[in-house]
XYZ file of C-alpha atoms in Angstrom:
288
model
C -0.076 0.514 -0.154
C 1.649 3.796 -0.680
C -1.049 5.339 0.839
C -5.214 4.247 2.042
C -6.615 5.014 -1.435
C -3.437 3.614 -3.392
C -2.014 -0.708 -3.887
C 1.168 -1.353 -5.954
C 0.454 -3.649 -8.207
C 2.683 -5.757 -10.292
C 1.366 -8.281 -11.946
C 0.877 -10.534 -15.409
C -0.683 -7.632 -17.465
C -0.939 -9.542 -20.332
C 1.539 -9.981 -23.144
C 4.702 -9.560 -22.928
C 5.028 -8.261 -19.850
C 6.611 -11.364 -17.844
C 9.809 -12.093 -17.265
C 11.617 -14.444 -18.903
C 11.224 -16.465 -15.367
C 7.811 -15.807 -15.115
C 7.324 -13.221 -12.838
C 6.406 -9.051 -13.516
C 8.476 -6.664 -14.684
C 6.260 -3.636 -15.159
C 4.519 -1.793 -11.719
C 1.641 -0.640 -11.668
C -0.346 2.610 -9.048
C -4.066 0.945 -8.513
C -6.977 3.716 -6.404
C -9.338 1.844 -4.531
C -12.334 1.732 -6.937
C -11.715 2.036 -9.743
C -10.567 -1.402 -12.836
C -7.595 -2.465 -12.639
C -7.530 -1.866 -15.618
C -6.930 1.554 -14.994
C -3.772 1.579 -13.368
C -1.246 3.393 -14.376
C 2.146 2.452 -14.910
C 5.352 4.483 -12.708
C 7.907 1.146 -13.069
C 9.487 -1.204 -15.287
C 12.135 -3.614 -16.225
C 13.010 -5.206 -18.648
C 12.097 -8.984 -20.158
C 15.409 -10.199 -19.011
C 15.325 -9.494 -15.227
C 14.134 -11.294 -12.403
C 11.614 -9.617 -10.871
C 9.690 -6.017 -10.446
C 8.583 -6.011 -7.139
C 7.412 -2.863 -4.560
C 8.144 -3.017 -0.839
C 6.701 -0.248 2.218
C 9.707 0.381 4.988
C 8.145 1.887 8.102
C 11.060 4.566 10.269
C 10.897 4.423 13.682
C 8.829 7.918 13.671
C 6.288 6.308 12.233
C 7.308 7.505 8.477
C 6.636 5.468 5.547
C 8.891 5.538 2.591
C 7.619 3.209 0.605
C 10.541 1.070 -3.043
C 10.724 -0.357 -6.433
C 13.187 -3.407 -6.133
C 14.317 -4.451 -9.374
C 15.891 -8.007 -9.537
C 18.931 -7.710 -12.349
C 19.541 -11.585 -11.199
C 19.376 -13.395 -8.946
C 21.911 -12.078 -7.393
C 21.887 -8.720 -8.316
C 19.377 -5.949 -7.683
C 17.904 -2.944 -8.112
C 16.726 0.049 -5.877
C 14.220 3.297 -6.427
C 13.055 5.851 -3.686
C 9.085 5.904 -4.874
C 9.136 10.068 -4.182
C 5.695 12.203 -4.961
C 8.098 14.136 -7.799
C 8.735 10.416 -8.880
C 11.152 7.305 -8.438
C 14.515 8.407 -7.799
C 18.220 6.018 -8.336
C 18.659 4.516 -4.602
C 22.666 4.543 -4.768
C 23.427 1.209 -4.051
C 25.806 -1.417 -5.587
C 23.625 -4.359 -7.202
C 24.908 -7.270 -4.004
C 23.622 -5.254 -1.766
C 20.201 -5.699 0.717
C 17.649 -2.617 2.451
C 17.079 -4.212 6.149
C 15.202 -1.665 6.930
C 15.015 1.740 8.256
C 16.630 3.410 12.055
C 15.712 6.825 12.528
C 15.769 8.666 8.818
C 18.613 6.103 8.441
C 18.923 2.446 5.236
C 20.292 0.054 6.662
C 21.551 -2.599 4.300
C 23.770 -5.470 3.836
C 26.838 -5.550 1.757
C 27.487 -8.879 -0.843
C 30.181 -7.371 -2.252
C 32.679 -4.730 -1.409
C 32.073 -1.121 -1.859
C 34.482 1.849 -2.646
C 32.398 4.960 -2.627
C 34.018 9.005 -1.565
C 37.226 6.986 -1.656
C 36.339 4.948 1.507
C 36.371 0.649 0.732
C 33.654 -0.895 2.414
C 33.977 -4.388 2.931
C 31.814 -7.414 1.497
C 29.208 -8.858 4.264
C 29.486 -4.856 6.201
C 26.081 -3.317 7.881
C 26.774 -0.294 7.006
C 23.832 3.400 7.747
C 23.032 5.620 4.816
C 20.465 9.052 5.904
C 18.058 9.034 3.379
C 18.496 12.319 2.702
C 21.114 11.197 0.721
C 20.551 8.203 -0.806
C 19.246 8.864 -4.063
C 22.585 10.992 -4.437
C 26.518 10.883 -6.402
C 28.061 10.128 -2.841
C 25.845 9.366 -0.273
C 26.268 9.689 3.569
C 27.803 6.294 4.617
C 28.143 4.876 8.458
C 29.658 1.736 9.057
C 27.838 0.008 11.593
C 29.410 -3.161 11.582
C 32.338 -5.545 9.392
C 32.641 -9.027 10.142
C 36.741 -10.815 10.752
C 37.283 -13.411 8.885
C 35.083 -16.026 10.976
C 32.168 -13.668 12.184
C 28.327 -13.155 9.686
C 25.406 -11.471 9.415
C 22.376 -13.878 9.010
C 19.864 -11.550 10.403
C 18.908 -7.601 10.907
C 15.647 -6.645 12.077
C 15.066 -3.268 13.914
C 13.385 -2.311 16.617
C 12.688 1.018 17.770
C 16.092 1.189 19.733
C 18.383 -0.533 18.477
C 19.425 -2.429 14.919
C 20.050 -6.010 16.203
C 22.310 -8.449 13.999
C 22.176 -11.724 14.513
C 25.165 -14.016 12.760
C 28.026 -16.106 14.005
C 31.313 -15.984 15.377
C 33.408 -18.533 14.958
C 30.446 -20.599 13.528
C 29.022 -19.788 17.633
C 25.854 -17.944 17.151
C 26.000 -14.446 18.519
C 23.132 -10.963 19.311
C 24.590 -7.962 19.093
C 22.396 -4.951 19.604
C 23.798 -1.067 18.141
C 22.458 2.044 18.750
C 22.844 5.136 18.052
C 24.145 8.594 19.230
C 24.840 11.284 17.333
C 27.167 9.405 14.457
C 28.067 7.679 16.081
C 26.949 3.633 16.286
C 27.535 1.862 18.799
C 27.187 -2.406 19.418
C 27.156 -4.722 22.431
C 26.501 -8.771 22.308
C 22.882 -9.353 23.937
C 24.231 -12.874 25.786
C 22.599 -15.506 25.101
C 24.060 -18.881 25.660
C 26.252 -20.045 23.121
C 27.289 -23.540 20.651
C 23.407 -22.293 19.332
C 22.091 -21.003 16.137
C 19.968 -17.299 16.954
C 17.451 -16.358 14.705
C 15.264 -13.438 15.438
C 12.138 -13.693 15.529
C 9.832 -10.585 16.443
C 11.124 -7.163 15.824
C 9.096 -4.057 14.965
C 10.845 -0.780 14.424
C 7.475 1.219 16.797
C 8.573 -1.685 19.784
C 11.478 -1.090 22.109
C 11.122 -4.959 22.846
C 11.900 -8.157 20.146
C 12.004 -11.671 20.340
C 14.548 -14.102 19.595
C 14.709 -17.960 19.297
C 17.812 -20.310 20.192
C 18.236 -23.665 19.738
C 21.820 -26.552 20.246
C 23.057 -29.195 20.331
C 21.277 -29.885 23.602
C 18.897 -27.892 24.157
C 15.757 -27.245 22.535
C 14.608 -24.392 20.183
C 13.582 -21.884 23.602
C 12.210 -17.933 23.047
C 13.675 -15.543 24.733
C 11.424 -12.229 25.005
C 14.161 -8.941 24.632
C 14.094 -6.532 27.077
C 15.720 -3.050 28.654
C 14.953 -1.566 24.812
C 15.726 -4.824 23.646
C 19.272 -5.525 25.563
C 18.733 -8.906 28.036
C 17.056 -11.699 27.209
C 14.685 -13.691 29.210
C 13.820 -16.846 28.572
C 10.012 -17.227 28.068
C 9.375 -21.154 26.658
C 11.233 -24.122 24.555
C 10.140 -26.566 23.359
C 9.518 -29.709 24.797
C 13.253 -31.874 25.305
C 13.302 -35.565 23.838
C 15.771 -36.264 25.830
C 17.992 -35.895 29.008
C 20.755 -33.599 28.052
C 22.281 -33.746 31.051
C 24.400 -36.466 31.579
C 25.574 -34.266 27.399
C 28.445 -31.637 27.168
C 28.712 -29.992 24.355
C 32.389 -28.471 23.187
C 34.419 -26.658 20.027
C 38.098 -27.211 19.026
C 39.629 -26.903 15.280
C 41.477 -29.263 12.422
C 43.890 -28.162 10.761
C 44.264 -28.641 7.623
C 47.064 -30.205 4.490
C 47.230 -26.026 3.689
C 46.764 -24.674 7.017
C 42.984 -23.065 7.056
C 41.391 -23.500 11.213
C 38.153 -25.579 10.810
C 35.710 -25.332 13.903
C 33.689 -28.576 14.908
C 31.271 -29.292 18.176
C 31.934 -32.731 20.340
C 28.438 -33.569 21.848
C 30.118 -36.430 24.212
C 28.264 -38.062 27.967
C 30.251 -35.899 31.211
C 32.338 -38.891 32.149
C 32.699 -40.269 28.273
C 36.719 -41.771 28.685
C 38.738 -39.351 26.714
C 41.021 -42.320 24.871
C 40.099 -42.716 21.462
C 38.354 -45.926 21.710
C 34.396 -43.999 21.569
C 32.203 -44.492 18.076
C 31.143 -41.303 16.608
C 28.735 -40.715 14.333
C 30.398 -38.051 11.714
C 28.441 -34.933 10.707
C 30.424 -32.137 8.524
C 29.283 -29.561 5.749
C 31.219 -27.431 3.561
C 30.199 -23.983 2.737
């Protein structure tokens, strides 16, 4: 919805309106109470694209902004901001994702290295761009977080007071909370169990609270409420355990491959197991 009576529609408008992939590449604006055939075209891609899609984003002050995302390939996109005076191109690299808005800033993850205004922002980084500079040739960029060699960002969510980043640090789940003071971003970890996976379950830019889930090798999926402006975690409810985990423990180690790469792995075993090299082991591995 662009407003109460205006809907943005990307659909099959008839012959020649779908991409080779079978998705729409023509976006129109439709007014409530009128036939769909009267909708007015506002954006068009190419038949060689993947698709064109509208979306809206709410800011922490309640303002709503609408965008058009054009998927050039399954890995490359371009964004346009819908304004009263028309569409304006958002200055971003082709491999990037808009995660939301926080205090007038676009929150964006980079899926490629980006060199702009004499500065290089690494692949995988999380950045903020004031919306009033995002359609210019030299946008103002604030770096929120740049993952290290063994870190990654998996989830980004926005509350009224913070930007929540769930990811991995040496394949251990980690949740970080970033907040803005002036033009400076500061981050701190949110205390949650280690050796598992953390996912943001629910967050809203109008609310100071959020919910995340945690699960590990010995811990059923558990829902945590983030209180105190999303800075502290409180266990709310967990799935029913399928076995008694008390006799077991999870440990993390590293193997060194032939070329020197350190490969982390976890071992789940009984606490009283004799470490004599004679224990049958079920090995599972995933490479990516």
